[in-house]
Coordinates of C-alpha atoms and ligand atoms in Angstrom, one line a residue:
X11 CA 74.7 -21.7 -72.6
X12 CA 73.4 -21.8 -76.1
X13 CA 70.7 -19.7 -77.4
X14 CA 68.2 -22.5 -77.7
X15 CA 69.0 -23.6 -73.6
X16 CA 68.3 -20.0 -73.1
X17 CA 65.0 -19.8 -74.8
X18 CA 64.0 -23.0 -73.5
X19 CA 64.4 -22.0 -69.6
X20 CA 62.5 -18.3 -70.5
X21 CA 59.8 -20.7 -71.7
X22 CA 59.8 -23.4 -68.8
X23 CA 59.7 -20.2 -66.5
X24 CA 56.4 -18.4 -68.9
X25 CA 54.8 -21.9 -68.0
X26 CA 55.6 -22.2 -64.7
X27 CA 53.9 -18.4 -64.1
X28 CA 50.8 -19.2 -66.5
X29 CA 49.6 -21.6 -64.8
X30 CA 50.0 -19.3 -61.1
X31 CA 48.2 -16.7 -63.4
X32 CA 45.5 -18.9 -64.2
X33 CA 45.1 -20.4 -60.0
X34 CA 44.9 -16.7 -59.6
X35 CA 42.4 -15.7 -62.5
X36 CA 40.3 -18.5 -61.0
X37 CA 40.7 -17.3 -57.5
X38 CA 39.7 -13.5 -58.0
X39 CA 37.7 -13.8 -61.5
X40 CA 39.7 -10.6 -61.9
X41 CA 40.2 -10.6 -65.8
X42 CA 41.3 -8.0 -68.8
X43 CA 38.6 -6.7 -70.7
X44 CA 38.0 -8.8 -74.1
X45 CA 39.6 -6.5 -76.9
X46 CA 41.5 -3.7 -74.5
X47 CA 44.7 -3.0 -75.5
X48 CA 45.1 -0.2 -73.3
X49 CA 48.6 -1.2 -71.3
X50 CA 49.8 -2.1 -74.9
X51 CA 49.9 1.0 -75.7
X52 CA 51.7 2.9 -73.0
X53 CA 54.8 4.0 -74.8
X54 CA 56.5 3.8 -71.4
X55 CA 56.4 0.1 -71.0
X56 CA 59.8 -1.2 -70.1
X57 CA 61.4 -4.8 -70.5
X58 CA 64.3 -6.9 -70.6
X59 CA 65.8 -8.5 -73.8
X60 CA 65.8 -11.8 -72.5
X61 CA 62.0 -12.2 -71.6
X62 CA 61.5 -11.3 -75.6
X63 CA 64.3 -14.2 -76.4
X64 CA 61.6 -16.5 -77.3
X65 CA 59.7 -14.2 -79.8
X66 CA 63.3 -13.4 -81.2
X67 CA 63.7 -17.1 -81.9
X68 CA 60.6 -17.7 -83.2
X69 CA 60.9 -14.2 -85.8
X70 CA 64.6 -15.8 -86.8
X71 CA 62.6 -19.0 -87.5
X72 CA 60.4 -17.4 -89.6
X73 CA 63.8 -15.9 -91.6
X74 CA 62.0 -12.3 -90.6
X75 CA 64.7 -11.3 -88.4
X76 CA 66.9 -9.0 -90.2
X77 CA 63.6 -7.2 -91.7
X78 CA 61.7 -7.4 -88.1
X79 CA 65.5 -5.4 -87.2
X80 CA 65.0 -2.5 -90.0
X81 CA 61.7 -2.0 -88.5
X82 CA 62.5 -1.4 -85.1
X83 CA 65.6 0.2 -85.8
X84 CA 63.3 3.2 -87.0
X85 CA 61.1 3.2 -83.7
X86 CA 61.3 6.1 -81.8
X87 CA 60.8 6.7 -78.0
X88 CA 56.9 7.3 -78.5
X89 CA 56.2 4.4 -80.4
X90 CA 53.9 1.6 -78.8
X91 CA 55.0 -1.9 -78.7
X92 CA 56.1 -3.1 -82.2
X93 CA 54.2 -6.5 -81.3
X94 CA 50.9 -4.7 -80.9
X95 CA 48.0 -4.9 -83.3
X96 CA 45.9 -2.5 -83.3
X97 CA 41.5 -3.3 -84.3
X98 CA 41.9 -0.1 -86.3
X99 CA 43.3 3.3 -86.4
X100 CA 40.9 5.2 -85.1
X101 CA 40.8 3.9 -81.5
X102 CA 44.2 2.2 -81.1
X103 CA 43.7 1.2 -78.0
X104 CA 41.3 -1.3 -79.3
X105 CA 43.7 -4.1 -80.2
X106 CA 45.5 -7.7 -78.8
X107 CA 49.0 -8.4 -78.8
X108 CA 50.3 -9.7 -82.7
X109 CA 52.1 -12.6 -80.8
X110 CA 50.5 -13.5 -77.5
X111 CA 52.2 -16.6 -77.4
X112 CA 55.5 -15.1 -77.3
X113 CA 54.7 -11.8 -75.1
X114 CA 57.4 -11.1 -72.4
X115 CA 57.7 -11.8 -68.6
X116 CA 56.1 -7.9 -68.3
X117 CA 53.3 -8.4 -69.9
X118 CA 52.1 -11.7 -68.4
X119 CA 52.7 -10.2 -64.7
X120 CA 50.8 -7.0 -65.2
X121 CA 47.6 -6.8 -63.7
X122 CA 48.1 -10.5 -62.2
X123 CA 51.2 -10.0 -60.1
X124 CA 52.1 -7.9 -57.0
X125 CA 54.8 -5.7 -56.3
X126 CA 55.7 -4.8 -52.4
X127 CA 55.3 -1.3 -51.0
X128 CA 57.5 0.9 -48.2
X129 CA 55.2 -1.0 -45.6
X130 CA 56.4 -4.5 -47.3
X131 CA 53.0 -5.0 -48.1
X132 CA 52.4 -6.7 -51.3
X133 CA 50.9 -4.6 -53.7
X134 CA 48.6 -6.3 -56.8
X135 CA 49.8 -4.2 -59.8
X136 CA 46.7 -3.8 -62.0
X137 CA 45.3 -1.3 -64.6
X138 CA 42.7 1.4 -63.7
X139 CA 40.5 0.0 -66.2
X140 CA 40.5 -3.4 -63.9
X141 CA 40.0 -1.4 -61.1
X142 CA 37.3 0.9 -61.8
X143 CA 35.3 -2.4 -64.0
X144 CA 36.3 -5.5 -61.5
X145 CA 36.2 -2.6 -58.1
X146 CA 34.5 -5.4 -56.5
X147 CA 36.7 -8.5 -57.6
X148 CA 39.5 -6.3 -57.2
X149 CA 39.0 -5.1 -53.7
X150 CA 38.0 -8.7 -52.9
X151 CA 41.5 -10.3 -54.1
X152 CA 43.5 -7.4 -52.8
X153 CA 41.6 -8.4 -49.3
X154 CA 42.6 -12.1 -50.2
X155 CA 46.5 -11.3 -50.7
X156 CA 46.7 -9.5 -47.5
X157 CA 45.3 -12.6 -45.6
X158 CA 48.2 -14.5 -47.1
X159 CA 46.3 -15.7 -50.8
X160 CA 49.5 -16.4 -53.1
X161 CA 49.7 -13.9 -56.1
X162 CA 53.0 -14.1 -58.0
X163 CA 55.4 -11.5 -57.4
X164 CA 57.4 -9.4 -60.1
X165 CA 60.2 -9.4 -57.9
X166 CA 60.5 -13.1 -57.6
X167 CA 59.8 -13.6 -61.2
X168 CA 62.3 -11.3 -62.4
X169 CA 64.9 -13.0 -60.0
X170 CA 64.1 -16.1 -61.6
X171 CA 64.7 -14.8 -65.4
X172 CA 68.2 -13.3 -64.1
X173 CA 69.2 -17.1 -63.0
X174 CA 68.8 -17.8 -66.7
X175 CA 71.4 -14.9 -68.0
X176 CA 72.4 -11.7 -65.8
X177 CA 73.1 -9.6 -68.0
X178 CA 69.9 -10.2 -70.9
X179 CA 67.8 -10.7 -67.9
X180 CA 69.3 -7.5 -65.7
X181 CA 69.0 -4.8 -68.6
X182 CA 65.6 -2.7 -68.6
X183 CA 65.0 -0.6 -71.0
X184 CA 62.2 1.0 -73.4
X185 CA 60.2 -2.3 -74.7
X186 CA 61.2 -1.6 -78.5
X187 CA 64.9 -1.6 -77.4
X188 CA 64.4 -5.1 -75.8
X189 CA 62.9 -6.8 -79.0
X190 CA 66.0 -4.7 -80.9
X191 CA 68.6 -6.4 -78.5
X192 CA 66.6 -9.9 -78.6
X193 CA 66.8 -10.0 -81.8
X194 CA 70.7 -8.8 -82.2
X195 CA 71.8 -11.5 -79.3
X196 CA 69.8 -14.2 -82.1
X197 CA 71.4 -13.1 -85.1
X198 CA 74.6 -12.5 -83.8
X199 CA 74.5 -15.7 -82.0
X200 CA 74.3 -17.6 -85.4
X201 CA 76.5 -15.4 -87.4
X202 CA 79.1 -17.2 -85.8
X203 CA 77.8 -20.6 -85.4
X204 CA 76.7 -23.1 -87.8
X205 CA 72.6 -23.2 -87.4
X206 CA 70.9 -26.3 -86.3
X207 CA 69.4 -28.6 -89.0
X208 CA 66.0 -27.9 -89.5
X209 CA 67.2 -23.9 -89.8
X210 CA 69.5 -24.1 -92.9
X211 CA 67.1 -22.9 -95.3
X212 CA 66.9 -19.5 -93.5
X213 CA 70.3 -18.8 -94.0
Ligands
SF4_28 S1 54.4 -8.0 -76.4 FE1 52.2 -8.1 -76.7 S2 51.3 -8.1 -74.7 FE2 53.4 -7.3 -74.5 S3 53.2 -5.0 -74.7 FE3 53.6 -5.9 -76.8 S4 51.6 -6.2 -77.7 FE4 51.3 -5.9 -75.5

């Protein structure tokens, strides 16, 4: 499958779950706080390459590839998301994601998604920040889920991305390293192949 089918189905799929987020949002009224940034910043975050496909596209289309490469090549293991924009300096958990459009399959799931525990109880995986602010709308849709209210599952989601490409889809690893190897499996898709049409100018 070509890179373009790829990104296409990793889109259909972020679709597909927005619009079970936003049943859900409506649901539970649970929400992230306007302006927080706090998740973004974990340095721990961990992702695949192919649910950052899309945003690698889109950076090749923009002909910022090789230089969005050089950036992340000198990340280390502490840095936050390279996507992330901080307000300011000072409190840098203050901030939105630089390219919400194109965030990955992680980020859309956190705090709006369940995972199961031992008991194969479904679990909603949320911030403490959601849980000590929402402690009401929280405790009320985690009430709602065990009475059998659908909330998307990271399990089930993550299955679905694998369909698209095993091994892309299959490899976790420290969120810089994903946009890294997005953005390799782009460029070394077309260093091979011709590039469609509209995309001759970048080369
Ligand atoms: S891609 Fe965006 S939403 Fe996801 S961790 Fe990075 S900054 Fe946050």
């Amino acid at each position: 499958m070509n890179i373009e089918s790829k990104v296409r189905l990793v889109e259909g799929l972020f679709e597909q779950l927005d619009v079970e987020i936003s049943t859900f949002q409506n649901q539970t009224r649970l929400q992230c706080l306007a302006g927080c940034g706090h998740c973004c910043t974990n340095p721990t975050i961990e992702a695949s390459p192919l649910e950052f496909l899309p945003w690698a596209f889109h950076v090749f289309l923009l002909g910022k590839a090789e230089d969005t490469l050089k950036e992340l090549k000198n990340k280390d293991k502490q840095s936050v998301c390279h996507i992330y924009s901080p307000l300011n300096l000072i409190e840098s958990t203050l901030g939105r994601c630089g390219d919400y459009k194109h965030r990955g399959l992680i980020c859309r799931l956190f705090g709006y998604a369940a995972t199961r525990d031992k008991y194969g109880q479904q679990r909603l995986a949320t911030c403490k920040i959601i849980k000590e602010n929402q402690l009401q709308h929280f405790q009320e849709a985690s009430d709602a889920i065990s009475k059998g209210l659908y909330v998307p599952m990271f399990t089930d989601y993550y299955m679905q991305l694998n369909n698209i490409d095993f091994k892309l889809g299959n490899t976790i690893v420290p969120i810089n390293k994903a946009l890294k190897l997005a953005l390799e499996e782009v460029l070394q898709y077309y260093a091979y192949k011709p590039f469609p049409g509209s995309l001759e100018k970048i080369a």
